Coordinates of C-alpha atoms in Angstrom, one line a residue:
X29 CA 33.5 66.4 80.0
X30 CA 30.0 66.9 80.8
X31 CA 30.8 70.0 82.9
X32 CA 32.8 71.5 80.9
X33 CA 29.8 71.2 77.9
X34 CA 27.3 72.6 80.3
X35 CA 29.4 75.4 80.8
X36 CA 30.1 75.9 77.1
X37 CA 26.0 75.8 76.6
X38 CA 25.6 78.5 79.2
X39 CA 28.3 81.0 77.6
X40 CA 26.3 80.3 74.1
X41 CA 29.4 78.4 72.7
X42 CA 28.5 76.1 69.6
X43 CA 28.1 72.5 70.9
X44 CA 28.0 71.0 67.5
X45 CA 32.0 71.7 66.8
X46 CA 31.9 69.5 69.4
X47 CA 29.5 66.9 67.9
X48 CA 31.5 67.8 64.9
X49 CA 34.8 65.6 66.5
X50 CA 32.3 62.8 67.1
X51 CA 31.2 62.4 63.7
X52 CA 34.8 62.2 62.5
X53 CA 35.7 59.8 65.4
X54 CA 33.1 57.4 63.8
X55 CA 34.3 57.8 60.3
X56 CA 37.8 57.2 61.1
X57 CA 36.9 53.9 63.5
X58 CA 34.2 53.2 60.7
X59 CA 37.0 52.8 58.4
X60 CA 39.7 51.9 59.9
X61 CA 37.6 48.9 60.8
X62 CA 36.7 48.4 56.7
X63 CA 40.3 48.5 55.8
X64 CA 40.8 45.2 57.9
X65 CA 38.1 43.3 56.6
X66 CA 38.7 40.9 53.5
X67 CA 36.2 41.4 50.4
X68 CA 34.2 38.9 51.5
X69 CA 33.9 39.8 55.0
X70 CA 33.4 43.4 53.7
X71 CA 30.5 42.6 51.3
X72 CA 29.0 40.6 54.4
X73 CA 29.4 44.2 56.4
X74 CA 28.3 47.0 54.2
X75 CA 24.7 48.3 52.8
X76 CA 23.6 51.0 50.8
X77 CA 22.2 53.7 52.8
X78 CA 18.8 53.2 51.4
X79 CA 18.9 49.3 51.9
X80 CA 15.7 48.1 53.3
X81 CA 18.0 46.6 56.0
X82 CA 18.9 50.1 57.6
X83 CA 15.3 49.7 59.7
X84 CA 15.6 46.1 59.8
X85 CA 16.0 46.4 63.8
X86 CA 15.5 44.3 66.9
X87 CA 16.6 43.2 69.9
X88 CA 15.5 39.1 70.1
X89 CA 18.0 36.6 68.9
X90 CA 17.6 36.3 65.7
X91 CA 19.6 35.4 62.0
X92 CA 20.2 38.9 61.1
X93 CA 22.7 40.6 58.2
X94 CA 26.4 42.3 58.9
X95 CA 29.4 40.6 60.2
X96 CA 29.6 39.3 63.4
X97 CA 32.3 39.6 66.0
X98 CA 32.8 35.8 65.9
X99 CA 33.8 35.6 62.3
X100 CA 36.3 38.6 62.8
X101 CA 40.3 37.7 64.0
X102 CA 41.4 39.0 67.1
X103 CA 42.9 42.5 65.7
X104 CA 39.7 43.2 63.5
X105 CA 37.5 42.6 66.6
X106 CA 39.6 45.5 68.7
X107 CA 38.8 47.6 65.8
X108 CA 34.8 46.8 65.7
X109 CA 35.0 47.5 69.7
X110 CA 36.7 50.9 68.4
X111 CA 33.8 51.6 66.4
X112 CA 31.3 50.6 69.0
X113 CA 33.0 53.2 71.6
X114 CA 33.7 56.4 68.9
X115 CA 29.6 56.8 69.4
X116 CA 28.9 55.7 72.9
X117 CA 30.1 57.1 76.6
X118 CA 32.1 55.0 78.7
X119 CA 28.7 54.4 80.8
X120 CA 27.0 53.2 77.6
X121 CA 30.1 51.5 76.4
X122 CA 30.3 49.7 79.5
X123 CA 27.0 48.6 79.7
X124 CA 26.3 47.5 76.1
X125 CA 29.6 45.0 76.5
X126 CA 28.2 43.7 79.9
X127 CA 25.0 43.1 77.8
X128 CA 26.4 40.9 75.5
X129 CA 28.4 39.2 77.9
X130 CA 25.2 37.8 79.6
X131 CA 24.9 35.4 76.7
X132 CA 27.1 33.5 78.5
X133 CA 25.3 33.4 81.6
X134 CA 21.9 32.2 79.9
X135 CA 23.8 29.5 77.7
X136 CA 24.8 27.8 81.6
X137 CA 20.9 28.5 82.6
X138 CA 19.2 27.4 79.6
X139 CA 21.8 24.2 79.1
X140 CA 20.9 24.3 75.2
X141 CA 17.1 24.5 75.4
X142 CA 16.6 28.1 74.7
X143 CA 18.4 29.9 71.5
X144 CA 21.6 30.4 70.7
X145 CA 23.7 32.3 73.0
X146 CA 26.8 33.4 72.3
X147 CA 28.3 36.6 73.2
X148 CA 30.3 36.5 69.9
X149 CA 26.8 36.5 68.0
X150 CA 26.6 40.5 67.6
X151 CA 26.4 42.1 64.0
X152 CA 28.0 45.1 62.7
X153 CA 26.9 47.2 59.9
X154 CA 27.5 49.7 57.9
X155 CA 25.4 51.9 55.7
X156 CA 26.7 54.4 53.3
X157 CA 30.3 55.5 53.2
X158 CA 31.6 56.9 56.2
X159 CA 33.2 60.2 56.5
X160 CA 31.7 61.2 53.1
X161 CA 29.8 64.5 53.0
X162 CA 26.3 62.4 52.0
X163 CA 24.4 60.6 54.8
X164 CA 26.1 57.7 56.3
X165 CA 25.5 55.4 59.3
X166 CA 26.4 52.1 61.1
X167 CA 24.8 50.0 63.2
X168 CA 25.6 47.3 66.3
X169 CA 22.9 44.2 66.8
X170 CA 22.2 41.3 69.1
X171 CA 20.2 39.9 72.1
X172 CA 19.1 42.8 73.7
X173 CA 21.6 45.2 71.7
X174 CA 20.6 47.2 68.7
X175 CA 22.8 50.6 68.7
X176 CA 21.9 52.5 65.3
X177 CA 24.1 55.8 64.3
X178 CA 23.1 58.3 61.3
X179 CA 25.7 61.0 60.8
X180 CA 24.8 63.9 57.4
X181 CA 27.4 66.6 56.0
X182 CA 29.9 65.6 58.4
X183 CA 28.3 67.4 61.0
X184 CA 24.8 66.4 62.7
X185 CA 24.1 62.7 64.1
X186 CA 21.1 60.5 65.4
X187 CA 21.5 58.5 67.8
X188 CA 18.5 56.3 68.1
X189 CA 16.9 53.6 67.7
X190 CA 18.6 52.7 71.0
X191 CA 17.8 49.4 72.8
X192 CA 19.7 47.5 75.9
X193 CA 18.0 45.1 77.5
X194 CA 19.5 42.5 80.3
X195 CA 18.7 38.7 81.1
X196 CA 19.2 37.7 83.7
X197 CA 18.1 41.8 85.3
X198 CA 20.0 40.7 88.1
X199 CA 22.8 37.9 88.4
X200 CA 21.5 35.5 90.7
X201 CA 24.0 33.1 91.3
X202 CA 28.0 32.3 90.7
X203 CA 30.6 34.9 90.1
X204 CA 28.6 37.5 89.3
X205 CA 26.1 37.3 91.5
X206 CA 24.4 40.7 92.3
X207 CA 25.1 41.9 88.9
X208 CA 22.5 44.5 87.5
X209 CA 23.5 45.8 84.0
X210 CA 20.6 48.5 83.7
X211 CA 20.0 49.1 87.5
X212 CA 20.1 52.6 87.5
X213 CA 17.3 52.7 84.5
X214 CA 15.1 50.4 86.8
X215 CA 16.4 52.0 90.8
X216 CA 15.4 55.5 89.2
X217 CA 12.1 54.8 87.6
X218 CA 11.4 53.2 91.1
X219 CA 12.6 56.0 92.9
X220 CA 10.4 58.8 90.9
X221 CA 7.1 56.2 91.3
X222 CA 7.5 56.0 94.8
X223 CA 8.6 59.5 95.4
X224 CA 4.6 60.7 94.0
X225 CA 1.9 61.4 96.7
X226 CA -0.9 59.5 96.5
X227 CA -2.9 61.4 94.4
X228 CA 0.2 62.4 92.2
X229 CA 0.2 58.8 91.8
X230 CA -3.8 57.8 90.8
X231 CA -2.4 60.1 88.0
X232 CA 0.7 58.3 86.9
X233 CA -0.2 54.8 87.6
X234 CA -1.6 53.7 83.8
X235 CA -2.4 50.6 84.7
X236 CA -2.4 48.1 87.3
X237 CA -0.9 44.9 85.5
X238 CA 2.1 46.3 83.3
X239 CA 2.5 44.8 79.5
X240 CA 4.5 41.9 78.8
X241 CA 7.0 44.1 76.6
X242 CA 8.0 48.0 75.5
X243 CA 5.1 49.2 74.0
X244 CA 7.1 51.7 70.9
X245 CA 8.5 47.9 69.5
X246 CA 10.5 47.3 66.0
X247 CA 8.0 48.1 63.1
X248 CA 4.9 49.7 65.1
X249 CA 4.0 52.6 62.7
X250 CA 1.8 54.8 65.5
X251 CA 3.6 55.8 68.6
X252 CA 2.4 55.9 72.1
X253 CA 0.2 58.8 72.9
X254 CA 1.8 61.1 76.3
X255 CA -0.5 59.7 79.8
X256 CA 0.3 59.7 83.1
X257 CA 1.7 62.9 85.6
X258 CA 3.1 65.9 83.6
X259 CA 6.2 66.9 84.5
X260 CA 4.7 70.5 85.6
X261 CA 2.4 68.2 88.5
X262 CA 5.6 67.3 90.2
X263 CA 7.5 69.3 93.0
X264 CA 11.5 70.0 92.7
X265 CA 12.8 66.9 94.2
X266 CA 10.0 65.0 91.6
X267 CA 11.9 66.8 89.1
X268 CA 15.2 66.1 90.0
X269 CA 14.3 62.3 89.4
X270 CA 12.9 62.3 86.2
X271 CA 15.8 64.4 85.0
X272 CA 18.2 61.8 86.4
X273 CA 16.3 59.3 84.5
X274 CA 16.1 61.0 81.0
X275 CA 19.8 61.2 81.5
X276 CA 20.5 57.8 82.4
X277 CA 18.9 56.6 79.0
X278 CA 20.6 59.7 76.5
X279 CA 23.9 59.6 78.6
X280 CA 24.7 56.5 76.3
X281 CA 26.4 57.9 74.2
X282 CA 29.2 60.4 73.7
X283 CA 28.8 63.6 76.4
X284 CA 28.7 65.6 73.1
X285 CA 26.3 63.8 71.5
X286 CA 23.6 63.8 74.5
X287 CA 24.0 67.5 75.1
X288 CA 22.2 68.0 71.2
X289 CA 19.5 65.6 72.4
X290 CA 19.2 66.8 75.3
X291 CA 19.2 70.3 74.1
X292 CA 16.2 69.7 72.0
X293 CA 14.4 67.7 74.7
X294 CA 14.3 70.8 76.2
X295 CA 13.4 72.8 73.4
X296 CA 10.7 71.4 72.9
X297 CA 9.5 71.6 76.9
X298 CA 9.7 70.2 80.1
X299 CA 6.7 70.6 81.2
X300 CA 5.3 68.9 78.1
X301 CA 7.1 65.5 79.9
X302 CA 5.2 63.1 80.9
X303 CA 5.6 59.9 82.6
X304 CA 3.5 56.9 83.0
X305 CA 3.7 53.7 85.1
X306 CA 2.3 50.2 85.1
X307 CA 2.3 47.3 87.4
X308 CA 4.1 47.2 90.6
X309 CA 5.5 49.5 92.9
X310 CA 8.7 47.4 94.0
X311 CA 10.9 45.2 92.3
X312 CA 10.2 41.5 91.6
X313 CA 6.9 41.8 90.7
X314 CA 6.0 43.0 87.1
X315 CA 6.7 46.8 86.0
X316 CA 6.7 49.1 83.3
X317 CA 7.3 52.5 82.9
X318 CA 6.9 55.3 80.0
X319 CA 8.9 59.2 79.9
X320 CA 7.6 61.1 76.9
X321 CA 7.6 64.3 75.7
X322 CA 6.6 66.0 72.1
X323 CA 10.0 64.7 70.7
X324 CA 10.6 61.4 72.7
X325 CA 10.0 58.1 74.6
X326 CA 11.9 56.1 76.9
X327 CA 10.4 52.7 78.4
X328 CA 11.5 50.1 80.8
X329 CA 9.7 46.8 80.9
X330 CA 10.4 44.3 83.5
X331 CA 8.1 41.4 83.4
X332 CA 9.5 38.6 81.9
X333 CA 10.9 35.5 83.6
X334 CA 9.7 36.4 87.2
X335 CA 10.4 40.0 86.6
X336 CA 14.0 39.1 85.8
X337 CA 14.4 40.3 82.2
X338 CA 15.0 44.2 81.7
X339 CA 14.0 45.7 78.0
X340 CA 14.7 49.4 78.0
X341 CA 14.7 51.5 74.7
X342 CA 14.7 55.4 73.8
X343 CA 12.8 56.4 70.5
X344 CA 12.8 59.9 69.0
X345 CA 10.3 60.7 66.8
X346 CA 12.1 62.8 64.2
X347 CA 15.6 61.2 64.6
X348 CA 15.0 57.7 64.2
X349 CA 17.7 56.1 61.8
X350 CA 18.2 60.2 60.8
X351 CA 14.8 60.5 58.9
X352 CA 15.1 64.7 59.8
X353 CA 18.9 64.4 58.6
X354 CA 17.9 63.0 55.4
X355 CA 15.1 65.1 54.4
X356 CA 17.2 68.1 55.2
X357 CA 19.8 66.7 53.5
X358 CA 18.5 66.3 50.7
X359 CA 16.1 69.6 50.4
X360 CA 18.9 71.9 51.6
X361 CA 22.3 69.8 50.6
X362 CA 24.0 69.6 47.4
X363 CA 21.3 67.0 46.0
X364 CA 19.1 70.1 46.3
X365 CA 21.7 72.2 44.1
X366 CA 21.7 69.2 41.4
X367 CA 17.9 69.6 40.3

């Protein structure tokens, strides 16, 4: 699928008809999922699009609003999974699911002394009313989860806030031993830090003890200023790495989908990119890294519990929770029309 839409961009063919099937996939799963819910269970579920909860986001465990999979039966959790998949890749998919399954894993480590885990314990909601031609979105949230999904007119969707993170970062011991959700995230940002010369890197290393989180967290109001090497400092190969990396983090969701961010990532310019590192230079020790560019951040933070605790989230500055599609929605829509 992805080849075939690189093709399409290269003979100047109209991506968005493809983004266009996306946006209906979600309505349909959106509510197709609503139909099976009870009125209790659905007042539980759904917001108003302009409900203060829309940018209520994080990724600790935490009481939060929506329905969780736990309170649904068996045939209304296949359709919340159905949801969760109309917006995501099967690489995303696959990951987010592995995510939550880790709860299980730290309820054996933490033998009730830590919070709640329970892989059960992840919210759905939904904002608006989906397929409608006015701005609509939905949202999946947990530990180390928070998927958010903005659609307008039927035709244009945001896709971020996005946030996976992974504890244990690596399985250490039992059946899934060895298991590394978000490797790639981690292996790549690795791969690019240590692929720098040494001067390249007096440039990109930030800072020699990384911070004890992401830096562009849940309810900062100023973002992260570009620092570090600039994408236009790095040879081919350099290149090749950092592209692998943006890609790891958009490729989350549907091929369709990444193609319009990635189309306006590069828009807006390469060479503009810029990526910053913290702590050390091989696993196991504390680490942090920062790709951003005039539209976008991505950061990986790995420094908690002996450098065992992966937090990795990609931000866009105008797209957040559709803040673009709104305003443009409502200057240029029918709401316009209606003054």
């Amino acid at each position: 699928m992805k080849k075939l839409l690189v093709f399409l961009a290269l003979m100047n063919f109209p991506l968005s008809a493809f983004a266009h099937e996306s946006v209906k996939d979600m309505a349909t799963a959106a509510n197709n999922f609503l139909a099976s819910l009870s009125t209790e269970q659905k007042t539980k579920a759904t917001f108003k699009m302009d409900d203060a909860e829309r940018k209520n986001w994080h990724y600790i465990p935490r009481d939060r609003k929506g329905i969780t999979f736990k309170e649904l039966s068996p045939s209304q959790r296949l359709l919340a999974h159905a949801l969760l998949s109309s917006g995501l890749s099967a690489q995303g998919y696959g990951k987010t699911v592995s995510i939550m399954s880790l709860d299980e894993i730290l309820k054996e480590l933490e033998a009730g002394k830590g919070p709640t885990r329970d892989s059960e314990l992840y919210y759905i909601s939904i904002f608006g009313m989906p397929g409608s031609k006015d701005i609509w979105g939905w949202r999946v949230e947990g530990h180390h989860v928070s998927l958010n999904f903005t659609t307008a007119d039927g035709l244009i969707t945001s896709t971020t806030p996005s946030f996976l993170g992974s504890n244990p970062g690596e399985v250490k011991s039992g059946p899934r031993s060895g298991m590394r959700v978000l490797s790639r995230e981690e292996d790549l940002g690795f791969e690019l830090v240590n692929a720098l010369s040494a001067e390249q890197q007096k440039i990109a290393v930030v800072m020699k003890t990384a911070p004890s989180d992401i830096l562009n967290v849940p309810g900062r109001n100023d973002w992260t200023k570009p620092e570090g090497l600039a994408q236009n400092r790095m040879n081919k190969a350099q290149k090749a790495i950092l592209l692998k990396l943006i890609h790891e983090y958009i490729d989350r969701v549907r091929p369709e989908l990444a193609a319009e961010d990635w189309t306006k990532i590069e828009k807006a310019g390469l060479d503009k990119i810029y990526f910053a590192w913290a702590g050390a230079l091989k696993p196991g020790i504390g680490h942090y890294y920062r790709v951003q560019g005039p539209t976008f951040v991505l950061e990986l933070d790995n420094t908690q519990n002996g450098a065992n605790h992966v937090h990795a989230v990609w931000r866009d500055f105008d797209h957040d929770f559709g803040e673009d599609l709104l305003k443009e929605h409502y200057e240029t829509g029918h709401h316009a029309t209606q003054k």
